[in-house]
Amino acid sequence: MTLKERMKIARQQMPQRPAEVRAADFDEVNLGFDLRLAQLEAQRCLECKDAPCIAGCPVRLDVPAFLTHLASADLRGAADVLLRDNALPAITGRVCPQEEQCEQVCVRGKGHGCPVAIGHLERFVADWARDSGAATPTQRPAPSGFRVAVVGAGPAGLTAAGELARRGHGVAVFEALHAPGGVLRYGIPEFRLPKAIIDAEVRRLEDWGVEVIPNVVIGRTLTIDELLTQRGFHAVFIANGAGLPVFMNLPGENLKGVYSANEFLTRINLMGAWRFPECDTPVVTARRAVVVGGGNTAMDAVRTARRLGAAEATLVYRRSRTEMPARIEEIAHAEEEGIVFRLLCNPVRILGDEAGWVRGIECVRMELGEPDDSGRRRPVVVPGSEFTIDCELVVEAIGTRANPLLTTTTPDLKLNPRGYIVVDDAGMTSKPGVFAGGDIARGAATVILAMGDGKRAAAAIDAWLRKG
Amino acid sequence: MHKIIAATQIASDVRWLKIDAPLVARACQAGQFVIVRLDDNGERIPLTIAGTDPARGCIDLVIKAIGKTTIALCQLGAGDLIRDVAGPLGKPTEIVAGKHAAVVGGGVGAAVILPIAAALKQASSRVIALTGGHTRDAVLLEIELSRVCDRVIACTDDGSYGFSGTVADCLRDLIAGGDRLDIVYTAGPVPMMRAIAELTRPHAIRTIASLNPIMVDGTGMCGGCRVSVGGQVRFACVDGPEFDAHAVDFGELSERLSAYRSQEQLALRRWNDEHGRLCTRP
């Protein structure tokens, strides 16, 4: 195919279910490419020599090689490249903010062009590899004799586990909850990332020899020191996540019907509360729901509230749409599903009824002032602009802070002033042989950045072990 | 999967389960709890660890059949399996050495104060235990407490056994009778803990309450177990479950505990329908 022919192909659209249908259930919104669409889209790649997309990817996926195989319908070859660089491609293909990473730097996206839909293609090939069994490794590497403990079965921990297992190390992943996946399982709803995908990706890691041990809370059930001195591990990778939810400290915050996004989403995603009473865990549902925040978690929470039956599901965010940290696709999907956006609004008080339940949220209007430390224009209160949104459910999705549970029982781990674990460029902590990554080292970030940390730390752990 | 090693009925609606959980048994200290999930569709519920046997790798749970999950747990016997047991969670109890302590338990609260009493005794404190219930059958663990305490007083609201009156009435009499107490530990229904706190407040006796808010993950991640203590929001699972009883907002705790009452009733009705209405009590 000539360059000119490639340039003529328009970006293929991801097929998705109609908004009015999907807003009433938890089935996946995006339907995925078929082979024809995938091949066509892959042919749009110009196979640039300097391939900026590779550097744009936190796990350094060899995008051009992957797309070259796919463009010629060599799915096996594409899957081999994909799985070599990315331990969880069916997940990243669904939840990565590609528009800020690989696709942002894609040469096809320069000027008024559209970048190659790398994320959608990653998803297509990963799903094919899973369904066809091509992802199952044929042989295991020779055992190195080293054992590594991974704390937390989220994106950083699972990625590190996969990388370490492929290098022949014995890997045990300790998970505090009863099922692996971390934020992928408790945080991201079924309609964006089906649990079956997580299960399949974890099974593939287990095929590589990774052992996942649920219900073990490192820092309580076992300490880091016990892992190293009594349990026969030669190194540890800590990836236990961000942890504690941040609340706004508003009056009325402890009323019934006020949740952190973590609790609301955990009840639904991890515990299946959307199927109550078939599942035992309940969740408060409401005709009118308000979610506070502008990130992907806020989008997930408000779209979930909608699916649980909220006729009015409102998102309250204190800045404007331009500053919203959520992915463009998620914002678009939320709007299509009828979510009401109250931008430049900030809650000041949650109102309750005499039975202790939420009955509304009082907000003030904001306007954007001078840029603050984050470079974004600082929202400033418009005096006297108070107004109330009536609602029976409030979810605060404004972020998390460091979980102290592991760090307080491992006093020799150096922390930064905000309680996150300090690591060097290789991911090593102040404790020899103990590495850390993901949210507990960098603060709340994305799935793919956590995976990048896991990959980097696995390489560093491998080097550290072999050095002796 | 965790195997039930032994199961004993200790009151008409209370069951004592000995469960195989070697890692938990090894690490557990007084005041800590586990999160238990019965089966694949089960909820995660926090249960205090009433005792441990690290050599055999067992923990003890004392469970009152109240809602669907606890009723189902109370139906289990030796050899049955529990899907998930995670712990020990929460901060261990702060144990005072060489002091005069009272441990006050209402109903299954007795299971919370039992390991605390044992730890206090181990630390050479003098320990008086008050274990109370509405009627004689609801007074729990009197014998077990007597093994680790200097004195045990059983209390019944209806006067059918032991001291006639609530544990708060009994504690009031002890204090009025000149019993010098340095510290009081209490666990049980919220109104009872609040009554104990109000009783010790004027005497400035340090009082620790083991709180039982609704909880999901038990590791600080969800914030569902938040309680107001001295005007500050604290998470019972990582900051507690024990707090200064004089600073706890018991009214708010009580209110938050009622959040799922209608769902709990629905779940129980369904469970009863499926089980032929035999099982409001085990």
XYZ file of C-alpha atoms in Angstrom:
750
model
C 0.000 0.000 0.000
C 1.346 3.400 -0.938
C 1.675 6.287 1.451
C -0.945 8.161 -0.542
C -3.404 5.290 -0.217
C -2.774 5.108 3.526
C -3.328 8.841 3.900
C -6.727 8.522 2.224
C -8.167 6.178 4.853
C -10.304 8.004 7.420
C -10.164 7.093 11.129
C -12.579 4.256 11.827
C -15.215 4.882 14.468
C -15.604 2.572 17.447
C -19.031 0.930 17.257
C -20.970 1.501 20.459
C -24.379 0.677 21.862
C -27.065 3.403 21.661
C -26.947 5.739 24.661
C -30.584 5.259 25.677
C -30.146 1.472 25.734
C -26.802 1.308 27.503
C -27.735 3.882 30.175
C -30.161 1.310 31.574
C -27.742 -1.618 31.969
C -24.142 -2.444 32.891
C -23.110 -4.110 29.615
C -20.089 -2.714 27.825
C -20.622 0.582 25.992
C -18.017 0.055 23.261
C -18.477 -2.939 21.002
C -14.949 -3.155 19.576
C -13.659 -3.278 16.005
C -14.113 -6.273 13.736
C -11.179 -7.534 11.678
C -12.123 -5.441 8.653
C -12.273 -2.179 10.625
C -9.138 -3.077 12.571
C -7.121 -3.862 9.477
C -8.287 -0.673 7.756
C -7.424 1.421 10.790
C -4.008 -0.244 11.160
C -3.259 0.576 7.526
C -3.477 4.263 8.441
C -0.162 3.934 10.314
C 2.663 5.604 8.405
C 5.346 3.439 10.061
C 7.333 6.522 11.010
C 11.004 5.782 11.571
C 11.213 7.721 14.844
C 7.833 6.347 16.045
C 6.911 8.980 18.662
C 4.027 6.746 19.763
C 6.468 4.349 21.486
C 7.827 7.111 23.698
C 4.272 8.301 24.260
C 3.372 4.967 25.859
C 4.287 4.480 29.542
C 4.987 0.765 28.897
C 6.809 1.533 25.594
C 4.632 -0.618 23.360
C 6.276 -1.070 19.930
C 3.248 0.423 18.196
C 4.545 0.444 14.566
C 5.593 -3.242 14.706
C 2.256 -4.134 16.256
C 0.330 -2.195 13.583
C 2.398 -3.570 10.699
C 1.388 -7.122 11.632
C -2.214 -6.071 12.041
C -2.298 -4.183 8.716
C -1.472 -7.443 6.957
C -4.026 -9.318 9.095
C -1.251 -11.203 10.915
C -3.071 -11.304 14.236
C -0.708 -13.787 15.823
C 2.267 -11.559 15.037
C 0.441 -8.478 16.343
C -0.501 -10.310 19.545
C 3.090 -11.432 20.103
C 4.379 -7.851 19.926
C 1.538 -6.580 22.108
C 1.952 -9.159 24.843
C 5.726 -8.798 24.846
C 5.453 -5.134 25.860
C 2.167 -4.958 27.745
C 1.019 -7.444 30.402
C -2.609 -6.239 30.395
C -3.482 -5.089 26.859
C -7.215 -5.867 26.952
C -7.394 -3.529 29.937
C -5.214 -0.682 28.674
C -6.959 -0.888 25.306
C -10.126 0.044 27.186
C -9.100 2.458 29.931
C -5.922 4.278 28.818
C -6.179 8.008 28.093
C -4.700 7.361 24.648
C -5.438 10.912 23.481
C -2.826 12.134 25.985
C -0.290 9.402 25.228
C 0.441 7.373 22.096
C -2.296 9.006 20.028
C -1.352 12.533 21.081
C 2.040 12.256 19.411
C 0.880 10.195 16.383
C 2.011 11.867 13.163
C -1.385 11.173 11.564
C -2.896 13.444 14.200
C -0.796 16.512 13.314
C -2.580 19.568 11.981
C -6.214 18.709 11.445
C -5.650 14.975 11.092
C -6.916 12.162 13.259
C -4.325 9.942 14.992
C -4.381 6.201 14.431
C -6.850 4.640 16.915
C -4.060 2.769 18.692
C -6.143 2.101 21.802
C -9.036 0.579 19.867
C -6.587 -1.622 17.921
C -4.843 -2.716 21.101
C -8.219 -3.761 22.469
C -9.062 -5.645 19.265
C -5.854 -7.664 19.204
C -5.886 -8.347 22.955
C -9.461 -9.640 22.744
C -8.563 -11.791 19.745
C -5.537 -13.216 21.567
C -7.665 -14.098 24.566
C -10.550 -15.629 22.611
C -8.262 -17.615 20.314
C -5.997 -18.855 23.092
C -2.997 -17.264 21.391
C -2.075 -15.455 24.587
C -1.232 -18.662 26.421
C 2.533 -18.982 26.720
C 3.949 -22.179 25.281
C 6.858 -22.573 27.656
C 7.984 -21.173 30.951
C 11.448 -19.701 31.424
C 14.016 -21.543 33.501
C 13.473 -20.797 37.196
C 15.930 -18.216 38.520
C 15.665 -19.504 42.068
C 14.569 -16.061 43.303
C 11.195 -15.308 44.828
C 9.553 -11.895 44.739
C 6.525 -10.776 46.769
C 4.216 -8.255 45.140
C 1.911 -6.268 47.417
C -1.367 -5.484 45.685
C -2.969 -7.090 42.625
C -3.813 -3.834 40.847
C -2.364 -2.601 37.551
C 1.150 -1.902 38.912
C 1.368 -5.155 40.874
C -0.019 -7.385 38.123
C 2.277 -5.835 35.513
C 5.339 -6.294 37.709
C 4.258 -9.864 38.488
C 3.984 -10.711 34.784
C 7.352 -9.188 33.955
C 9.074 -10.944 36.866
C 7.501 -14.306 36.042
C 8.645 -14.006 32.430
C 12.178 -13.563 33.741
C 11.916 -16.850 35.637
C 11.346 -15.508 39.152
C 8.839 -17.079 41.524
C 6.139 -14.472 42.122
C 3.424 -14.297 44.786
C 0.970 -11.387 44.630
C -0.691 -10.578 47.960
C -4.091 -8.918 47.634
C -6.009 -7.380 50.550
C -9.420 -7.847 48.918
C -10.963 -11.184 47.985
C -10.400 -10.782 44.243
C -7.486 -9.426 42.181
C -7.557 -6.312 40.001
C -7.333 -3.479 42.507
C -8.870 -0.311 41.095
C -9.584 -2.174 37.835
C -12.057 -4.314 39.748
C -13.462 -2.094 42.495
C -13.179 1.240 40.677
C -13.926 0.798 36.996
C -17.514 -0.196 36.155
C -18.507 -3.230 34.133
C -19.774 -1.022 31.285
C -16.236 0.290 30.728
C -14.166 -2.752 31.710
C -16.009 -6.078 32.101
C -14.842 -8.191 35.038
C -14.417 -11.157 32.674
C -11.574 -9.241 30.990
C -9.759 -8.788 34.307
C -10.323 -12.458 35.153
C -8.870 -13.535 31.805
C -5.829 -11.272 32.105
C -5.135 -12.543 35.637
C -5.528 -16.151 34.467
C -2.915 -15.513 31.801
C -0.487 -14.265 34.477
C -1.249 -17.397 36.487
C -0.430 -19.475 33.392
C 2.975 -17.811 33.502
C 3.372 -19.081 37.066
C 2.232 -16.055 39.083
C 0.498 -16.998 42.330
C -2.258 -14.622 43.470
C -3.047 -14.851 47.206
C -6.212 -12.953 48.199
C -7.307 -11.754 51.655
C -3.802 -10.984 52.858
C -3.344 -7.424 54.083
C 0.363 -6.661 54.023
C 1.048 -4.445 57.010
C -1.496 -6.356 59.110
C -1.624 -10.072 58.170
C 2.084 -10.122 57.312
C 4.667 -7.351 57.428
C 7.248 -6.463 54.789
C 9.983 -7.661 57.155
C 8.251 -11.018 57.624
C 8.079 -11.478 53.852
C 11.838 -10.927 53.615
C 13.036 -12.732 56.725
C 10.512 -15.530 57.322
C 8.675 -16.190 54.087
C 11.627 -16.663 51.782
C 11.198 -13.684 49.478
C 14.328 -12.053 48.079
C 12.657 -8.793 47.052
C 9.334 -7.002 47.476
C 7.386 -4.705 45.175
C 4.842 -2.533 47.008
C 1.913 -1.485 44.836
C -0.932 -1.233 47.304
C -2.599 1.773 45.718
C -3.565 5.201 46.938
C -6.057 4.202 49.549
C -7.981 6.615 51.666
C -10.691 8.701 50.004
C -10.549 12.475 50.392
C -13.716 14.156 51.650
C -14.504 17.851 51.235
C -15.278 18.287 54.959
C -18.663 19.774 54.161
C -21.375 20.106 56.778
C -23.759 17.171 56.352
C -21.146 14.884 54.860
C -21.965 12.013 57.212
C -25.648 11.965 56.311
C -27.028 8.700 54.949
C -26.760 8.695 51.165
C -23.353 10.439 51.047
C -20.563 8.278 49.675
C -16.966 8.555 48.637
C -16.619 7.413 45.028
C -14.472 4.562 46.341
C -17.283 3.240 48.528
C -20.046 3.769 45.972
C -18.058 2.089 43.196
C -16.717 -0.686 45.450
C -20.203 -1.641 46.555
C -21.262 -1.882 42.932
C -18.184 -3.113 41.066
C -16.502 -5.379 43.596
C -19.548 -6.465 45.585
C -22.172 -6.566 42.824
C -24.588 -4.231 44.634
C -26.250 -3.404 41.289
C -27.620 -6.962 41.503
C -28.946 -6.615 45.089
C -30.735 -8.636 46.466
C -29.192 -11.440 44.365
C -25.933 -10.152 45.837
C -25.976 -9.393 49.546
C -24.315 -5.967 49.457
C -26.805 -3.086 49.223
C -26.279 0.420 47.831
C -28.360 3.573 48.117
C -30.161 4.315 44.861
C -31.852 7.594 44.080
C -34.120 9.345 41.603
C -31.795 12.330 41.758
C -28.055 11.826 42.209
C -25.215 14.351 42.400
C -21.568 13.425 41.875
C -18.850 15.944 42.763
C -15.641 15.901 40.689
C -14.344 16.027 37.132
C -12.111 12.976 36.713
C -12.714 9.528 35.279
C -13.871 8.315 38.693
C -16.521 11.030 38.813
C -17.696 10.043 35.310
C -17.832 6.391 36.357
C -19.816 7.248 39.491
C -22.359 9.501 37.800
C -22.927 7.081 34.902
C -23.319 4.281 37.449
C -25.887 6.282 39.427
C -27.743 6.786 36.149
C -27.723 3.054 35.468
C -29.039 2.396 38.961
C -32.122 4.391 38.024
C -31.369 8.067 38.632
C -33.634 10.028 36.291
C -31.573 13.111 37.111
C -27.869 12.380 37.402
C -25.822 15.541 37.799
C -22.099 16.140 37.794
C -20.896 19.127 39.812
C -17.398 20.375 38.923
C -15.759 23.565 40.145
C -13.838 24.412 36.987
C -14.903 24.440 33.323
C -14.960 21.589 30.829
C -11.478 22.451 29.508
C -9.927 21.669 32.911
C -11.796 18.400 33.426
C -9.222 15.628 33.949
C -11.534 12.874 32.660
C -10.923 11.225 29.295
C -12.656 12.932 26.371
C -14.415 9.671 25.455
C -15.835 9.254 28.955
C -17.088 12.855 29.057
C -18.738 12.327 25.660
C -20.308 9.043 26.736
C -21.644 10.669 29.910
C -23.228 13.512 27.939
C -24.804 11.079 25.480
C -26.294 9.210 28.415
C -28.040 12.325 29.672
C -25.763 13.303 32.530
C -26.333 16.953 33.476
C -23.065 18.887 33.818
C -23.109 21.714 36.357
C -19.743 23.266 35.621
C -18.121 26.108 37.577
C -20.071 25.015 40.644
C -18.772 24.002 44.045
C -20.659 22.356 46.930
C -20.694 24.158 50.269
C -23.124 22.088 52.318
C -25.102 18.868 52.156
C -28.676 19.164 53.369
C -30.488 16.422 55.263
C -34.007 15.526 56.255
C -35.231 14.730 59.760
C -34.462 11.009 59.278
C -30.792 11.709 58.577
C -30.949 11.210 54.798
C -29.596 13.517 52.108
C -32.234 15.776 50.558
C -30.061 18.178 48.596
C -26.712 19.813 48.081
C -26.059 23.520 48.322
C -23.553 24.884 45.810
C -22.022 28.196 44.845
C -21.133 29.340 41.346
C -17.467 29.802 40.503
C -15.537 31.799 37.933
C -12.005 31.213 36.713
C -9.310 33.553 38.013
C -5.536 33.534 37.568
C -3.665 30.245 36.962
C -2.652 28.371 40.134
C 0.266 26.006 40.864
C -1.237 23.346 38.589
C -1.210 25.816 35.690
C -4.974 25.695 35.532
C -7.032 28.827 36.173
C -8.057 28.948 39.802
C -11.799 28.775 40.455
C -13.070 31.684 42.571
C -16.434 31.810 44.396
C -19.073 34.175 43.022
C -20.403 35.833 46.199
C -24.091 35.366 46.919
C -24.571 32.756 44.195
C -25.766 29.924 46.461
C -28.328 27.535 45.040
C -29.566 24.067 45.907
C -29.813 20.889 43.844
C -32.380 18.497 45.283
C -31.043 14.938 45.440
C -31.124 11.775 47.520
C -27.590 10.591 46.754
C -24.268 12.458 46.845
C -20.981 10.918 45.737
C -17.707 12.754 46.301
C -15.126 11.827 43.664
C -12.428 14.346 44.457
C -9.397 12.141 44.967
C -7.506 9.974 47.414
C -4.609 10.265 49.840
C -1.925 7.807 50.916
C -3.098 4.750 52.853
C -1.053 4.604 56.098
C -1.790 0.949 56.847
C 1.346 -0.591 55.339
C 3.702 2.327 55.895
C 2.956 2.696 59.631
C 3.901 -0.951 60.197
C 7.080 -0.580 58.108
C 8.694 2.358 59.915
C 11.974 2.225 57.991
C 10.293 3.120 54.684
C 11.034 6.734 53.825
C 7.882 8.726 53.037
C 7.339 12.136 51.510
C 5.430 14.765 53.535
C 2.140 13.563 52.058
C 2.704 9.972 53.191
C 3.666 8.461 49.825
C 6.664 6.111 49.592
C 9.851 7.749 48.314
C 11.563 5.778 45.515
C 14.653 6.323 43.362
C 14.696 6.290 39.547
C 14.642 2.482 39.531
C 11.700 2.341 41.936
C 13.749 1.221 44.966
C 12.655 2.509 48.368
C 14.900 3.434 51.297
C 14.782 -0.264 52.273
C 17.175 -2.522 50.311
C 15.358 -4.974 48.060
C 12.029 -3.237 48.607
C 10.624 -1.399 45.598
C 7.393 0.556 45.203
C 5.280 1.934 42.394
C 1.822 2.964 41.295
C -0.313 5.312 43.360
C 1.441 4.633 46.694
C 4.652 6.068 45.205
C 3.381 8.696 42.777
C -0.011 9.707 44.197
C -3.251 9.085 42.340
C -2.557 8.657 38.623
C -3.675 6.452 35.747
C -3.740 2.709 35.198
C -1.087 2.886 32.495
C 1.320 5.026 34.572
C 1.006 2.473 37.375
C 1.732 -0.261 34.823
C 4.764 1.679 33.604
C 6.006 1.774 37.214
C 5.431 -1.972 37.529
C 7.360 -2.674 34.376
C 10.262 -0.416 35.324
C 10.419 -1.812 38.866
C 10.368 -5.408 37.563
C 13.419 -4.675 35.406
C 15.148 -3.023 38.375
C 14.248 -5.910 40.705
C 15.552 -8.405 38.141
C 18.851 -6.515 37.872
C 19.104 -6.161 41.657
C 18.493 -9.889 42.234
C 20.978 -11.025 39.603
C 23.634 -8.612 40.857
C 23.397 -10.531 44.136
C -11.607 -21.129 51.818
C -11.489 -21.315 55.590
C -12.660 -24.419 57.379
C -14.777 -24.283 60.514
C -13.000 -26.437 63.100
C -15.698 -26.295 65.764
C -19.081 -24.651 66.261
C -20.904 -24.191 69.561
C -24.253 -22.619 70.301
C -23.685 -20.343 73.308
C -27.122 -18.712 73.389
C -30.296 -19.266 71.424
C -29.123 -16.791 68.744
C -25.353 -16.719 69.305
C -22.811 -19.121 67.864
C -19.117 -19.526 68.590
C -17.103 -20.567 65.538
C -13.499 -21.756 65.612
C -12.081 -21.125 62.141
C -8.892 -22.221 60.465
C -7.009 -18.978 59.653
C -3.342 -19.508 60.548
C -1.962 -16.209 59.241
C -4.623 -14.222 61.088
C -4.150 -16.225 64.287
C -0.410 -15.610 64.202
C -0.632 -11.842 63.763
C -3.728 -11.022 65.831
C -3.710 -8.800 68.902
C -6.575 -7.794 71.212
C -9.039 -5.369 69.654
C -8.566 -6.451 66.047
C -11.163 -7.827 63.677
C -11.574 -9.798 60.462
C -13.665 -9.134 57.379
C -15.635 -12.239 56.483
C -17.403 -13.072 53.236
C -19.546 -16.154 53.352
C -19.855 -17.072 49.687
C -19.474 -15.679 46.183
C -22.509 -13.407 46.388
C -21.872 -12.552 50.019
C -21.281 -9.164 51.608
C -18.124 -8.314 53.513
C -18.860 -7.997 57.226
C -16.483 -7.074 60.059
C -16.376 -9.435 63.048
C -14.246 -9.027 66.156
C -11.704 -11.752 66.827
C -12.773 -13.146 70.202
C -9.695 -15.294 70.664
C -6.822 -16.989 68.871
C -4.941 -20.249 69.029
C -1.760 -19.564 67.013
C -0.429 -23.087 67.626
C -3.471 -24.661 65.983
C -3.858 -21.780 63.529
C -7.424 -20.942 64.608
C -9.368 -17.836 65.428
C -12.611 -17.569 67.402
C -15.630 -15.619 66.183
C -18.740 -15.074 68.277
C -21.677 -14.282 66.021
C -25.170 -13.107 66.851
C -27.796 -14.053 64.279
C -29.292 -10.686 63.321
C -29.429 -10.334 59.540
C -29.157 -12.612 56.557
C -25.383 -13.066 56.641
C -25.051 -13.568 60.389
C -28.009 -15.972 60.419
C -26.437 -17.964 57.587
C -23.088 -17.969 59.442
C -24.830 -19.253 62.557
C -26.220 -22.181 60.561
C -22.722 -23.469 59.824
C -21.110 -26.331 61.663
C -17.739 -28.049 61.966
C -16.330 -28.950 58.553
C -18.224 -26.207 56.699
C -16.270 -23.621 54.730
C -16.253 -19.827 54.757
C -15.222 -18.224 51.457
C -13.044 -15.347 52.704
C -11.480 -14.301 55.998
C -9.154 -11.272 55.868
C -7.299 -9.791 58.797
C -6.367 -9.046 61.453
C -7.612 -5.519 60.741
C -7.813 -2.370 62.826
C -5.407 -1.083 65.421
C -4.714 -3.329 68.412
C -6.155 -2.162 71.735
C -3.928 0.123 73.741
C -3.316 -1.988 76.841
C -2.532 -0.299 80.167
C -0.162 -2.072 82.559
C -0.611 -2.292 86.292
C -3.865 -0.292 86.418
C -7.418 -0.856 87.560
C -9.557 -1.559 84.524
C -13.168 -2.424 83.880
C -14.285 -4.143 80.667
C -17.968 -3.725 79.928
C -19.708 -5.811 77.273
C -23.329 -5.868 76.204
C -24.550 -8.991 74.389
C -21.919 -10.105 71.847
C -19.851 -7.126 73.008
C -18.599 -9.674 75.540
C -16.636 -11.263 72.690
C -14.895 -7.932 72.050
C -13.885 -7.373 75.666
C -12.712 -10.956 76.275
C -9.346 -10.650 74.463
C -8.918 -7.120 75.859
C -9.422 -8.456 79.381
C -6.894 -11.227 78.751
C -4.324 -8.740 77.453
C -4.904 -6.394 80.403
C -4.429 -9.255 82.843
C -1.273 -10.290 81.008
C -0.037 -6.726 81.542
C -0.669 -7.062 85.306
C -3.709 -4.834 85.426
C -6.603 -5.631 87.752
C -9.642 -6.389 85.614
C -13.341 -6.336 86.465
C -15.651 -7.578 83.714
C -19.307 -6.700 83.331
C -21.220 -8.843 80.866
C -24.863 -8.075 80.368
C -27.965 -8.962 78.435
C -31.674 -8.466 78.480
C -32.251 -11.825 80.108
C -30.195 -14.706 81.473
C -29.781 -16.425 78.077
C -28.274 -13.263 76.558
C -25.451 -12.976 79.093
C -22.390 -14.229 77.236
C -18.942 -15.578 78.046
C -19.192 -15.291 81.824
C -17.025 -18.375 82.365
C -14.455 -17.398 79.742
C -14.187 -13.902 81.225
C -13.828 -15.318 84.737
C -10.696 -17.175 83.600
C -8.927 -13.939 82.701
C -10.495 -11.382 85.071
C -10.250 -10.699 88.770
C -13.996 -10.399 89.030
C -16.943 -10.919 86.678
C -20.422 -9.527 87.202
C -23.230 -10.835 85.034
C -26.070 -8.332 84.594
C -29.626 -8.871 83.344
C -32.085 -6.110 82.502
C -34.978 -8.283 83.695
C -33.201 -9.405 86.846
C -33.393 -13.081 85.888
C -29.716 -13.621 86.719
C -26.847 -11.896 88.503
C -27.013 -8.155 88.975
C -30.488 -6.827 88.293
C -30.131 -3.970 85.823
C -28.023 -2.875 82.866
C -24.232 -2.987 82.761
C -24.353 0.808 83.056
C -26.395 0.519 86.260
C -23.868 -1.973 87.564
C -20.884 0.248 86.660
C -22.587 3.214 88.341
C -22.944 1.171 91.530
C -19.294 0.094 91.363
C -18.096 3.662 91.017
C -20.515 4.875 93.689
C -19.284 2.080 95.928
C -15.797 3.578 95.776
C -14.225 1.235 93.264
C -11.335 3.216 91.816
C -11.082 2.708 88.036
C -8.305 4.068 85.832
C -9.829 2.992 82.560
C -13.008 1.471 81.138
C -13.245 -0.477 77.890
C -16.700 -0.974 76.398
C -18.290 -2.769 73.474
C -21.889 -3.528 72.594
C -24.983 -1.791 71.255
C -24.547 1.947 70.601
C -27.026 3.122 73.308
C -25.184 1.004 75.849
C -21.742 2.357 74.916
C -23.148 5.873 75.017
C -24.610 5.233 78.495
C -21.243 3.973 79.719
C -19.514 7.044 78.273
C -21.970 9.405 79.954
C -21.512 7.560 83.228
C -17.711 7.769 83.311
C -17.490 11.314 81.900
C -18.216 13.185 85.167
C -15.637 11.022 86.941
C -13.073 11.685 84.171
C -12.414 7.960 83.865
C -10.697 7.266 80.552
C -13.178 5.244 78.461
C -12.491 3.388 75.227
C -15.355 2.241 73.014
C -14.976 -0.386 70.297
C -17.172 0.907 67.476
C -19.084 -1.196 64.981
C -19.931 1.020 61.971
C -20.898 -0.301 58.554
C -17.734 -1.251 56.714
C -16.886 -2.603 53.267
C -13.186 -3.159 52.605
C -11.779 -2.729 56.123
C -8.477 -1.263 54.873
C -9.326 2.436 54.672
C -10.090 2.402 50.984
C -13.814 3.160 51.006
C -14.352 5.518 53.939
C -17.751 3.991 54.654
C -16.918 3.388 58.324
C -16.283 7.057 59.042
C -17.178 8.230 62.523
C -16.969 11.661 64.132
C -14.603 11.735 67.087
C -13.977 15.063 68.790
C -15.344 16.820 65.725
C -12.861 15.051 63.436
C -13.785 12.446 60.830
C -11.960 9.180 61.482
C -12.104 5.831 59.699
C -12.915 3.020 62.148
C -10.995 0.446 60.093
C -7.601 2.186 60.041
C -7.848 4.726 62.895
C -9.908 2.443 65.174
C -12.082 0.503 65.788
C -11.457 1.830 69.331
C -11.839 5.499 70.163
C -12.158 7.778 73.179
C -15.795 7.177 74.090
C -16.146 10.699 75.517
C -15.384 12.184 72.094
C -17.437 9.853 69.863
C -20.608 11.184 68.214
C -22.789 8.185 69.091
C -25.932 9.782 67.622
C -24.326 9.977 64.200
C -22.984 6.423 64.490
C -26.439 5.152 65.362
C -27.979 7.050 62.441
C -25.411 5.739 59.938
C -25.909 2.159 61.159
C -29.553 2.407 60.086
C -28.760 3.299 56.450
C -29.530 -0.113 54.992
C -32.355 -1.160 57.313
C -34.927 -1.626 54.545
C -32.479 -3.573 52.351
C -31.490 -5.706 55.336
C -35.139 -6.537 55.961
C -35.652 -7.404 52.293
C -32.599 -9.681 52.254
C -33.781 -11.414 55.410
C -37.316 -11.917 54.048
C -35.921 -13.480 50.903
C -33.610 -15.711 52.874
C -36.473 -16.844 55.078
C -38.623 -17.567 52.023
C -35.861 -19.679 50.507
C -35.278 -21.519 53.751
C -38.891 -22.185 54.637
C -39.117 -19.522 57.354
C -37.323 -21.884 59.690
C -34.394 -19.728 60.364
C -35.180 -16.483 62.081
C -33.181 -18.233 64.769
C -30.623 -20.954 64.224
